[in-house]
Coordinates of C-alpha atoms in Angstrom, one line a residue:
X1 CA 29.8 103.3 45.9
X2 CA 28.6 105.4 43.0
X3 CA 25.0 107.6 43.0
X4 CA 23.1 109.1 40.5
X5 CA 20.6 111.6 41.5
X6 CA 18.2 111.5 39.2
X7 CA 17.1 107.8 40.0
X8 CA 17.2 109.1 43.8
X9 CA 20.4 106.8 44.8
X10 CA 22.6 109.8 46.3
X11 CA 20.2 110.6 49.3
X12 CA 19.3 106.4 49.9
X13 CA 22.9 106.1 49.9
X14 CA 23.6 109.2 52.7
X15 CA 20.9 107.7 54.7
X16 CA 22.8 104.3 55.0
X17 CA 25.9 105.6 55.7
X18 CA 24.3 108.1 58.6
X19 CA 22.6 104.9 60.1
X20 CA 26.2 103.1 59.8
X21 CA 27.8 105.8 62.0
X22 CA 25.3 106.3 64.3
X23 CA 25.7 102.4 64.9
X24 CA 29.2 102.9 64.9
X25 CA 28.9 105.9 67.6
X26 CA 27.4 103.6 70.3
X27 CA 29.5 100.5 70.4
X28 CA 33.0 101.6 68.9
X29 CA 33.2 105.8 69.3
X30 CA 32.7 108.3 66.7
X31 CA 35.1 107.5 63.3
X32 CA 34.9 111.3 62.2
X33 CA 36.3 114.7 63.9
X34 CA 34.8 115.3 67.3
X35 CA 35.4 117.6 70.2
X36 CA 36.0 116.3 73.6
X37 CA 35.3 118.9 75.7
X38 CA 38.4 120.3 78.2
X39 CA 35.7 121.3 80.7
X40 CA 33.2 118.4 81.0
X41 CA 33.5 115.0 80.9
X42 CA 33.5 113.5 77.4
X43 CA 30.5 110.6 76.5
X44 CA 31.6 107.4 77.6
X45 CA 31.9 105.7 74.5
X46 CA 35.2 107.4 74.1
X47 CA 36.9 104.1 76.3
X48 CA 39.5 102.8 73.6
X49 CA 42.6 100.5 73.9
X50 CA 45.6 102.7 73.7
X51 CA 49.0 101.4 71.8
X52 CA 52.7 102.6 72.0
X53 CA 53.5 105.7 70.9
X54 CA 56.0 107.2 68.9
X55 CA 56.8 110.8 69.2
X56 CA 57.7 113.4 67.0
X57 CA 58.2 116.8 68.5
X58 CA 57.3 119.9 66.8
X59 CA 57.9 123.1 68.7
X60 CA 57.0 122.8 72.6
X61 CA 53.9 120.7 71.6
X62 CA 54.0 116.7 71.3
X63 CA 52.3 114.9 68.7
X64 CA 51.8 111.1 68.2
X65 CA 52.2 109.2 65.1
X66 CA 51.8 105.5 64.7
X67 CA 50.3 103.0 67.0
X68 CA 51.1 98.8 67.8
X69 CA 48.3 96.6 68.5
X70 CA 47.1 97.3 71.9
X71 CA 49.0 97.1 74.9
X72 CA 47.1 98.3 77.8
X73 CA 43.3 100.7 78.5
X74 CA 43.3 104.2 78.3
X75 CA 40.3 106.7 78.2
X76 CA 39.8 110.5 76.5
X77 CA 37.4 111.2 79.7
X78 CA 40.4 112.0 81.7
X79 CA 40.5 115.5 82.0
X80 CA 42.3 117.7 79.2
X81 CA 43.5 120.7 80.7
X82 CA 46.7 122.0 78.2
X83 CA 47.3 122.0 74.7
X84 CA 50.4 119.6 75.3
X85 CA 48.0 117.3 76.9
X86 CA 47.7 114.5 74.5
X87 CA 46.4 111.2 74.1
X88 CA 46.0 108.1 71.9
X89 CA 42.9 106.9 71.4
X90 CA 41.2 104.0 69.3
X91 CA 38.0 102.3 67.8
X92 CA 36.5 99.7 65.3
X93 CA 37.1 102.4 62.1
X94 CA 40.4 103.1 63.1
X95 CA 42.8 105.0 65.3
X96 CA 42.2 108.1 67.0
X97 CA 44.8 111.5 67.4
X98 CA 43.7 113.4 70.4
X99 CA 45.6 116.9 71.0
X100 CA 43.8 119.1 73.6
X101 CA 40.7 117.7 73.6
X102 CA 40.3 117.1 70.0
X103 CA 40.0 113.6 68.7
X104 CA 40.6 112.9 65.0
X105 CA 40.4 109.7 62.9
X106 CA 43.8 108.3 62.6
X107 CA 43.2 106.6 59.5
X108 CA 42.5 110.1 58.0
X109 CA 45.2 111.5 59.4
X110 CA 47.5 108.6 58.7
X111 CA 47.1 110.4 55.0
X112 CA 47.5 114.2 55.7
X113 CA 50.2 113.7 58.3
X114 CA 53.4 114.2 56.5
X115 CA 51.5 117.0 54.6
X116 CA 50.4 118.5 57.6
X117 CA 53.5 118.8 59.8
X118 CA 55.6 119.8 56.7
X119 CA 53.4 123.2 56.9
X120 CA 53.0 123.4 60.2
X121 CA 56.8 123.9 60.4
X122 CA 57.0 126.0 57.3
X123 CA 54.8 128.2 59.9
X124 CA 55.7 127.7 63.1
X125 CA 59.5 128.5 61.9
X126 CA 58.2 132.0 60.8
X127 CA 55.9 132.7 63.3
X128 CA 58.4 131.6 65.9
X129 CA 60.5 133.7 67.9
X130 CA 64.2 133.2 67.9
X131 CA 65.0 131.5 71.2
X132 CA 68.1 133.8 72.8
X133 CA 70.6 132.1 74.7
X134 CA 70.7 133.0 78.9
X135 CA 72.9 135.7 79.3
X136 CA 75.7 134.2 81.4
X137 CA 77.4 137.7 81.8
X138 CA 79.0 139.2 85.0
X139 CA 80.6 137.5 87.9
X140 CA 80.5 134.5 89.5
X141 CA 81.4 132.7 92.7
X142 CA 83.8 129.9 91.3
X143 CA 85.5 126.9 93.0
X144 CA 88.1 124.2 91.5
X145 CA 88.6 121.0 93.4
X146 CA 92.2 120.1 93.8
X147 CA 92.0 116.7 95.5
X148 CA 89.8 117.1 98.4
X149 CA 89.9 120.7 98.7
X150 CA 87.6 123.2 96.9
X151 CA 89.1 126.5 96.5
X152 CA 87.4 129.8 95.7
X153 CA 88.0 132.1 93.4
X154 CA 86.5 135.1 91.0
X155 CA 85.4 134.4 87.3
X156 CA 83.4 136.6 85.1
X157 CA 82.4 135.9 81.7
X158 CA 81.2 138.5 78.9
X159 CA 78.8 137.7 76.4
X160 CA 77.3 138.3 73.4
X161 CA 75.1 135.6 71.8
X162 CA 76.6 132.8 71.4
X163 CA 79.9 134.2 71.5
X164 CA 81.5 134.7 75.0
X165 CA 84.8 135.1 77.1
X166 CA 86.0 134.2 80.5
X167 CA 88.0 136.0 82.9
X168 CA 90.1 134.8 85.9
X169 CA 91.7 137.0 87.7
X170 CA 95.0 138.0 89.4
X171 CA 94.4 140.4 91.9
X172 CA 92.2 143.0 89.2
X173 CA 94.2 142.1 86.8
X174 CA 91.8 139.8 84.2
X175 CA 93.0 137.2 82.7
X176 CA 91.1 136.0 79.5
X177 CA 90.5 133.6 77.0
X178 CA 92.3 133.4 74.3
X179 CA 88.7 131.7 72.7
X180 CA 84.8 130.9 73.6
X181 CA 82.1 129.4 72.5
X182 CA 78.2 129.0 73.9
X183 CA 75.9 126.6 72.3
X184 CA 73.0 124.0 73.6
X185 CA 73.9 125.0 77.3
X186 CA 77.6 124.3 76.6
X187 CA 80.4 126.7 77.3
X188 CA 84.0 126.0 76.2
X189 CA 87.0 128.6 76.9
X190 CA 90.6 128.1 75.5
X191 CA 93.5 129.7 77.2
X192 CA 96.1 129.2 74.8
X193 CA 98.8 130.8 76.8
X194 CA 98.1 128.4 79.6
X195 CA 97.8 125.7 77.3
X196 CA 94.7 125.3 79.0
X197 CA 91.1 124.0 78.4
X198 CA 87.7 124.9 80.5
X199 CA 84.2 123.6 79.8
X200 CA 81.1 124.5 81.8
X201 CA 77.7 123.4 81.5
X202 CA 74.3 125.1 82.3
X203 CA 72.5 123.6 85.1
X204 CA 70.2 126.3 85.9
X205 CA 71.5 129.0 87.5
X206 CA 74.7 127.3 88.3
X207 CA 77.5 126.2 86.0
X208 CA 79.6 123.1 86.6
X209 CA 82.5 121.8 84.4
X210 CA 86.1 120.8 84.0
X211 CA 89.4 122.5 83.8
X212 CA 92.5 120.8 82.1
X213 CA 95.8 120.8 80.8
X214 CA 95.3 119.8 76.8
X215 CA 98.0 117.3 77.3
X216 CA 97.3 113.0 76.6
X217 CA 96.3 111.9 79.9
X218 CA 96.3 115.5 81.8
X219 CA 93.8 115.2 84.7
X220 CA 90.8 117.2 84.4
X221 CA 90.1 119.7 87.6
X222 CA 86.6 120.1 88.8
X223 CA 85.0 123.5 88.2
X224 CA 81.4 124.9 90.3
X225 CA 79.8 128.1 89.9
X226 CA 77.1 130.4 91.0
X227 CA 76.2 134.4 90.5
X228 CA 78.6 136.5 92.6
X229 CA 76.5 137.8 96.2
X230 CA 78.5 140.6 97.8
X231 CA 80.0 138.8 101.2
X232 CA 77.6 140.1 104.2
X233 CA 79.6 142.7 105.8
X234 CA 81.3 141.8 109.6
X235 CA 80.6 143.9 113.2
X236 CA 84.2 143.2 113.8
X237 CA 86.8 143.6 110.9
X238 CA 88.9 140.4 112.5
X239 CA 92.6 141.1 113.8
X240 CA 94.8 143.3 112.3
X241 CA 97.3 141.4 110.3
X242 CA 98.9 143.9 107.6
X243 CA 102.2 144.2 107.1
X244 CA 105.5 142.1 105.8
X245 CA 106.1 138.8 107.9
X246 CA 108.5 135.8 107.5
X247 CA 107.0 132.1 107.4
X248 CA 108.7 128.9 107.8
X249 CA 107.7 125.3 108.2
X250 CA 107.0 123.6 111.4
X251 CA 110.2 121.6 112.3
X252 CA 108.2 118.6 112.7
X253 CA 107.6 118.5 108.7
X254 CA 110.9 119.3 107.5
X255 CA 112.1 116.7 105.3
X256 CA 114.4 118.4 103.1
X257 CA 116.3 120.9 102.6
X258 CA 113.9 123.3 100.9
X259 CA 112.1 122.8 104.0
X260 CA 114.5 125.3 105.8
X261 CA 114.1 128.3 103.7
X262 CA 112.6 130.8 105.1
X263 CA 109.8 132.8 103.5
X264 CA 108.5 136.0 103.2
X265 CA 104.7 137.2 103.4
X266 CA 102.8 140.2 102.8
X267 CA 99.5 141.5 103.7
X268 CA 97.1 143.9 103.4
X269 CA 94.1 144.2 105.1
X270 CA 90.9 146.7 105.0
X271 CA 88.1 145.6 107.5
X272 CA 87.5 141.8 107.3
X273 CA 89.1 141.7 103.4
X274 CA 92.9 140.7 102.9
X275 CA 94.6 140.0 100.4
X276 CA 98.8 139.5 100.3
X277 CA 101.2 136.9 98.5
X278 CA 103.5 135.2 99.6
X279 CA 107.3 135.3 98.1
X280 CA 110.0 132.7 97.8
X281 CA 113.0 132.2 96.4
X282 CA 111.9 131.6 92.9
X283 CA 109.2 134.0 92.7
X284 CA 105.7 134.5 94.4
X285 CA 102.1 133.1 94.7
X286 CA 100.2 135.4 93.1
X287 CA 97.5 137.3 94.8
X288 CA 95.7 135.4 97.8
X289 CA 92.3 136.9 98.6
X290 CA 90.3 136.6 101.1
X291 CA 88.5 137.5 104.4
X292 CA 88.5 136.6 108.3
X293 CA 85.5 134.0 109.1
X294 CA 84.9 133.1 112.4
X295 CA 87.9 133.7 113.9
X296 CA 90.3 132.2 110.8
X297 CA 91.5 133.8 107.6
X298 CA 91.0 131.9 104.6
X299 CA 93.0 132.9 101.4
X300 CA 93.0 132.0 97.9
X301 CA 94.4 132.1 94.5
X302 CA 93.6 130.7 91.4
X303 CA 93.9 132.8 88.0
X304 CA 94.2 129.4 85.8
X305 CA 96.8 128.1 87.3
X306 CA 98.3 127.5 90.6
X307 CA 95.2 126.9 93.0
X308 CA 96.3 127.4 96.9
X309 CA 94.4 127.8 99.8
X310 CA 95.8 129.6 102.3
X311 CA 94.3 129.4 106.0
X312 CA 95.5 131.0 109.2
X313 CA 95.1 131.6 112.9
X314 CA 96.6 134.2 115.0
X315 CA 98.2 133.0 117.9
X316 CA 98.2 134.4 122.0
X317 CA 101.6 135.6 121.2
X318 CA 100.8 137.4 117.8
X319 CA 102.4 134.9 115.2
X320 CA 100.3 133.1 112.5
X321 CA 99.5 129.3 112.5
X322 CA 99.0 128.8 108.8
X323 CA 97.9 126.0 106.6
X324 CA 98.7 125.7 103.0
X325 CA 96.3 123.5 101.1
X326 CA 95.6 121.6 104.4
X327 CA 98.9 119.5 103.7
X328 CA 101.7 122.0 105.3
X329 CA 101.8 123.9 108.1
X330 CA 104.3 127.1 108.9
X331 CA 104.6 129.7 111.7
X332 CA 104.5 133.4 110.2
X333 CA 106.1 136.4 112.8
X334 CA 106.4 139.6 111.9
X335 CA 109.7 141.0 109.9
X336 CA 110.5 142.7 112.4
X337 CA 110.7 140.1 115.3
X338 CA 111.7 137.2 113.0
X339 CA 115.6 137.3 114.3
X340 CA 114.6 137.8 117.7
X341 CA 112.7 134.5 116.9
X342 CA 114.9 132.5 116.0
X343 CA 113.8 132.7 112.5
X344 CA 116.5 132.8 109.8
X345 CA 116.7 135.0 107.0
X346 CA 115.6 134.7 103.6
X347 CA 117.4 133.5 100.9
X348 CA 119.2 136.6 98.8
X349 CA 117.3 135.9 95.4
X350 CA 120.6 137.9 94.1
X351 CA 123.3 135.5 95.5
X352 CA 120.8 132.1 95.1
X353 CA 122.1 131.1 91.3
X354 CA 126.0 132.2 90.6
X355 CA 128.4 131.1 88.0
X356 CA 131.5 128.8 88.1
X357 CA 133.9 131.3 87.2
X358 CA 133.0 135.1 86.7
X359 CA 135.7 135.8 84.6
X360 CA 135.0 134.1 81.8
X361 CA 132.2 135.0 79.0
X362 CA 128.7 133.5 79.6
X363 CA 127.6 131.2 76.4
X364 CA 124.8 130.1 74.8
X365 CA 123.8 128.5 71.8
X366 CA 120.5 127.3 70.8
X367 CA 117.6 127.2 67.8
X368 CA 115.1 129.7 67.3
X369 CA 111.2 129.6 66.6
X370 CA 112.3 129.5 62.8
X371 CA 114.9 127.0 63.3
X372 CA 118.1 128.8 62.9
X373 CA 120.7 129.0 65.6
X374 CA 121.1 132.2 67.5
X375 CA 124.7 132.4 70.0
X376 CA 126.0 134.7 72.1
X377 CA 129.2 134.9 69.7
X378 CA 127.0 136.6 67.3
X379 CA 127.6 140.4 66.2
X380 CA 123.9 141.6 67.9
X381 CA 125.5 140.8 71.2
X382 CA 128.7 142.3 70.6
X383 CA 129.7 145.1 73.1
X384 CA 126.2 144.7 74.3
X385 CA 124.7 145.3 78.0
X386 CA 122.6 141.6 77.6
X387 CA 119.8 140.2 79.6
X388 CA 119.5 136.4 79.7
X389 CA 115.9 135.3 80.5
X390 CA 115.7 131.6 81.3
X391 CA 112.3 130.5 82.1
X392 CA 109.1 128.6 80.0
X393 CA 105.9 129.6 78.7
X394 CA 104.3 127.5 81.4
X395 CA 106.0 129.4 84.2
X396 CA 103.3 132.4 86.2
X397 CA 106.3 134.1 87.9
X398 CA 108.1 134.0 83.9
X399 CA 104.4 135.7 82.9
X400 CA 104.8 138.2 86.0
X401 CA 108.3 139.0 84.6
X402 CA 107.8 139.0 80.5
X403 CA 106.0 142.7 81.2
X404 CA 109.1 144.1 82.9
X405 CA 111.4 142.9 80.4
X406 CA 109.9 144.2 78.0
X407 CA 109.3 147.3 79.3
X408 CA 113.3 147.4 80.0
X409 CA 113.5 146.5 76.0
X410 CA 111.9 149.6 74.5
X411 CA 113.3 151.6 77.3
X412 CA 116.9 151.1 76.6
X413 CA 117.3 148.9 73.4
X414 CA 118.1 151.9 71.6
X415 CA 121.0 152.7 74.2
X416 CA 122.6 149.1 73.8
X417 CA 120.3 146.6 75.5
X418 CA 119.8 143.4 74.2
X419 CA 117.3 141.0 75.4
X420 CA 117.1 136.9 74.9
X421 CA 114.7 134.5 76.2
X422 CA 115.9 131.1 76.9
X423 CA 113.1 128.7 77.2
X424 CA 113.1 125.7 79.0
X425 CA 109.7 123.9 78.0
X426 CA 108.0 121.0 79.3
X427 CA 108.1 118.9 76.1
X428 CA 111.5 118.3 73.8
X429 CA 109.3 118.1 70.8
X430 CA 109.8 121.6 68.7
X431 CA 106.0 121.0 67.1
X432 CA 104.9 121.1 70.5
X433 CA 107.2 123.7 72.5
X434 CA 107.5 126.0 69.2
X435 CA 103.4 127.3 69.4
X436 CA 103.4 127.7 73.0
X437 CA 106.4 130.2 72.6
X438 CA 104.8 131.6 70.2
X439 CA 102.0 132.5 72.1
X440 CA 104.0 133.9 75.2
X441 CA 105.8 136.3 72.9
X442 CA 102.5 137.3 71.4
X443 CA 100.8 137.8 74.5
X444 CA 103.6 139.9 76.1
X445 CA 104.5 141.9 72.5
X446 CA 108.0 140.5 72.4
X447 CA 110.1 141.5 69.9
X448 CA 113.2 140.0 71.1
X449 CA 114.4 136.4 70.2
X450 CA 113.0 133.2 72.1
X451 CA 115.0 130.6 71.8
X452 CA 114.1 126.6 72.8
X453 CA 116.7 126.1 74.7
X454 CA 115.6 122.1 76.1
X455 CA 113.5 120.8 78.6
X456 CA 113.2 121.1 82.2
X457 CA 114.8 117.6 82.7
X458 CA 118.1 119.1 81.0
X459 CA 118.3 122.3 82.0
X460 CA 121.7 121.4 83.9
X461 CA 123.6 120.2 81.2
X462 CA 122.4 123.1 79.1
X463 CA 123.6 125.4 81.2
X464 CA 126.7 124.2 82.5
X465 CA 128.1 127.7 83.8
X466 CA 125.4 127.7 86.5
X467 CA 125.9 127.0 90.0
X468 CA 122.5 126.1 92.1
X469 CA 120.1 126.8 89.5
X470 CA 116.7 126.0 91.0
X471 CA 114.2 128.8 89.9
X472 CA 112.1 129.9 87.3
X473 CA 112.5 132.8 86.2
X474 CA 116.2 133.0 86.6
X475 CA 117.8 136.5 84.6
X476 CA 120.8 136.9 84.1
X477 CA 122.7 140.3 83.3
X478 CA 125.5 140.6 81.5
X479 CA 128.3 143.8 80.9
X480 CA 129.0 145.0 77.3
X481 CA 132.3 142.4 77.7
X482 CA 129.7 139.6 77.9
X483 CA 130.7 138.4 81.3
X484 CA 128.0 138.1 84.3
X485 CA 127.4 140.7 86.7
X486 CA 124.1 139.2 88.5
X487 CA 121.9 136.4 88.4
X488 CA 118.4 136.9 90.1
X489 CA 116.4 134.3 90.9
X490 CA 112.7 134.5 90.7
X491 CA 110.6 137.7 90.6
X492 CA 108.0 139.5 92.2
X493 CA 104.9 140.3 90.7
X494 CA 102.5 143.1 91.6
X495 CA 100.6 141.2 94.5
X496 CA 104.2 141.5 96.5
X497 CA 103.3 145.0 96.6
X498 CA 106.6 147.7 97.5
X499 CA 108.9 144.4 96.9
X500 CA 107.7 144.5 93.8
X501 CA 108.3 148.3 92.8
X502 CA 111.7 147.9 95.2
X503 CA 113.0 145.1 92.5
X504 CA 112.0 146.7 89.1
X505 CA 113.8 149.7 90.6
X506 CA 116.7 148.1 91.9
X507 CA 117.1 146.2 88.2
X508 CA 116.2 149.0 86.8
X509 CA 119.3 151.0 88.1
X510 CA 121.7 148.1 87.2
X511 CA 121.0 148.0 83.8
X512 CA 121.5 151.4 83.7
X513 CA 124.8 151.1 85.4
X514 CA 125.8 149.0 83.0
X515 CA 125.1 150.6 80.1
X516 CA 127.4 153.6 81.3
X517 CA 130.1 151.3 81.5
X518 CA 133.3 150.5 78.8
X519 CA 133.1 147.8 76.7

């Protein structure tokens, strides 16, 4: 409508529309801007018909854009206590935006809407402070579910921002990622030497995930976590159960062969903690830890890979009633009273594997990482004191041994020692087993050649010289005349404790031996 105010139209014209909205204001609500107060109740024209909403979020505050015909009665006198208290309200000019007791003309706002929230952003994302990530850092008290069992063990994880790192551990050894990531609640570690994947998500102040094999069709392994609380410490310190003992399997589960063999165990024990490992013929569990709780002792390991549970009793007449996993059950007496027992020895891990005839030069022949063919014939090996490591990047008691032979490597390579790995991997595709090599030579520093050898389904005809292979790690020394002088079955790692220094000094003084022989 157009005014002109020297004929006096303007101000008729203001009246009218101030008489139309006071009209308006009684039956339909007021169409302007008008506060509804958060303390009082608001008039009670402010009943409307309320529609469906759509929201768009903007910050941590809600607002509401457009509206379908009415659906249901809502009213703006319900009280407004927060500015994220919002509602949708309506009348005869048009739709109402409420936002913390504020209710504006929709039709108004309609307009300025798109404007409005563009600038709001514009301000909010300056004004804003950056939103940090929770700080995951430090330990936690882990568990993995292998079938129906859940079975402790330590994890830590080191952060900063979004970029972070998990540990397992073996014994205090830590055992890292390789990679880590932390985004949206989301934490992903890769352990490319285990070949390995772990994902945990935020749920508070707990984490629960997966862990899995990244091979097609690998089942995934159930992860929980919560922050790491000191165990409450025990009046009594349990029984007193250090010390080397010999465990076998009850003879009403002995189905095979392997069944029979005797096993040895060690323990150490200060107060209520213990921790041990326990060692077999092709090499040992890794470190269990654990405690005494009410009257059993409950071990574990898991450093990404290999979960056990280990649980025991001690019997009236001092032996160990022990559970492994909840599926097999041995007796453990101590060294010491094992013959006496009735319990037979251990197999020699040096007599275990032996060769068909002694006399004759151990072969080998197979590719490298870069594809070319390295053999025992060749001139590197000649006159050489040689070490033949078969085993596979996916072996733990091959890991436990990689440091040693290496260590053996820079010690003596300059005095004639040569060093070859043979690995047997778990897939015959070189795309596949080639980068997983890779990665065990990298994470060991080796600087001696790997060589893919086959699979673990072939290993037989591959090695035809063999008698009773059966382990991983199986080393294999040779004289500088190339022909075998021991095979050795197994290792044992650091958690075996004075087994373990008693081996790397028992090899140790071979390879010197031989090394001060004639060609």
């Amino acid at each position: 409508m157009l005014c002109f105010p020297a004929l006096g139209g303007c101000q008729a014209a203001k009246t009218e529309k101030n008489r139309q909205r006071q009209e308006e204001r009684k039956q339909y609500g007021f169409p302007g801007i008008h506060f509804l107060s958060a303390r009082h109740r608001p008039p009670p024209w402010a009943r409307v018909e309320i529609g469906r909403q759509i929201k768009l979020t903007f910050a941590r505050h809600r607002f509401y854009g457009e509206f379908t015909p009415a659906v249901g009665t809502y009213s703006c006198s319900r009280p407004v206590h927060t500015t994220s208290d919002l509602l949708a309200v309506g009348g005869r000019s048009g739709l109402w935006l409420g936002r913390a007791g504020w209710c504006y003309n929709f039709r108004i706002v309609r307009r300025l809407l798109p404007f409005g929230i563009t600038v709001l952003s514009i301000c909010a994302a300056l004004a804003r402070p950056a939103v940090s990530a929770p700080n995951l850092s430090g330990l936690w008290d882990a568990k993995i579910v292998a079938g129906q069992l859940e079975i402790p063990f330590r994890f830590e994880i080191a952060q900063t921002g979004t970029q972070v790192q998990g540990f397992f551990f073996e014994g205090d050894r830590k055992v890292g990622s390789s990679s880590g990531s932390f985004a949206d609640g989301h934490l992903k570690f890769g352990y490319d030497y285990l070949d390995t994947t772990l994902e945990l998500w935020v749920e508070g102040d707990q984490l629960h995930g997966a862990y899995r094999l990244n091979r097609p069709n690998a089942p995934a392994m159930e992860i929980r976590a919560k922050r790491f609380v000191p165990a409450p410490a025990e009046a009594s310190g349990g029984p007193q159960v250090s010390g080397s003992w010999e465990m076998r399997r009850v003879p009403q589960e002995v189905k095979t062969a392997s069944d029979t063999r005797t096993w040895k165990l060690f323990l150490r024990q200060s107060g209520a903690e213990v921790s041990g490992s326990i060692l077999r013929v092709d090499g040992d569990t890794g470190y269990l830890i654990g405690r005494w709780q009410n009257g059993h002792l409950v071990l574990s390991h898991f450093d990404g890979d290999g979960p056990l549970l280990f649980e025991a009793k001690l019997n009236a007449d001092g032996t160990l009633a022990i559970a492994l996993n909840r599926q097999a059950d041995y007796l453990a007496v101590r060294t010491t009273e094992a013959r006496a027992k009735g319990v037979p020895d251990p197999p020699d891990p040096s007599r275990y594997t032996s060769v068909k005839d002694p006399s004759v030069p151990f072969q080998f022949s197979f590719p490298g990482l870069d594809g070319r063919t390295v053999s025992s014939s060749d001139p590197r090996f000649k006159g050489k004191v040689v070490i033949v490591a078969i085993g596979g990047s996916w072996c733990s008691n091959c890991q436990d041994e990689a440091p040693f032979l290496v260590q053996l490597y820079k010690e003596f390579h300059a005095q004639g020692l040569e060093i070859v790995g043979l690995m047997f991997e778990l897939d015959d595709d070189a795309a596949l087993a080639g980068p997983r090599v890779q990665t065990f030579m990298r994470r060991f520093g080796i600087s001696y050649p790997m060589l893919l050898a086959g699979t673990t389904d072939n290993i037989n005809q591959r090695m035809p010289q063999l008698v009773n292979f059966g382990a991983y790690p199986t080393t294999i020394y040779l004289g500088r005349d190339g022909r075998v002088r021991s095979v050795h079955a197994g290792f044992a790692s650091a958690a075996t404790g004075a087994e373990h220094a008693r081996l790397q000094g028992e090899l140790r003084e071979l390879i010197q031996h031989l090394l001060a022989e004639n060609g």
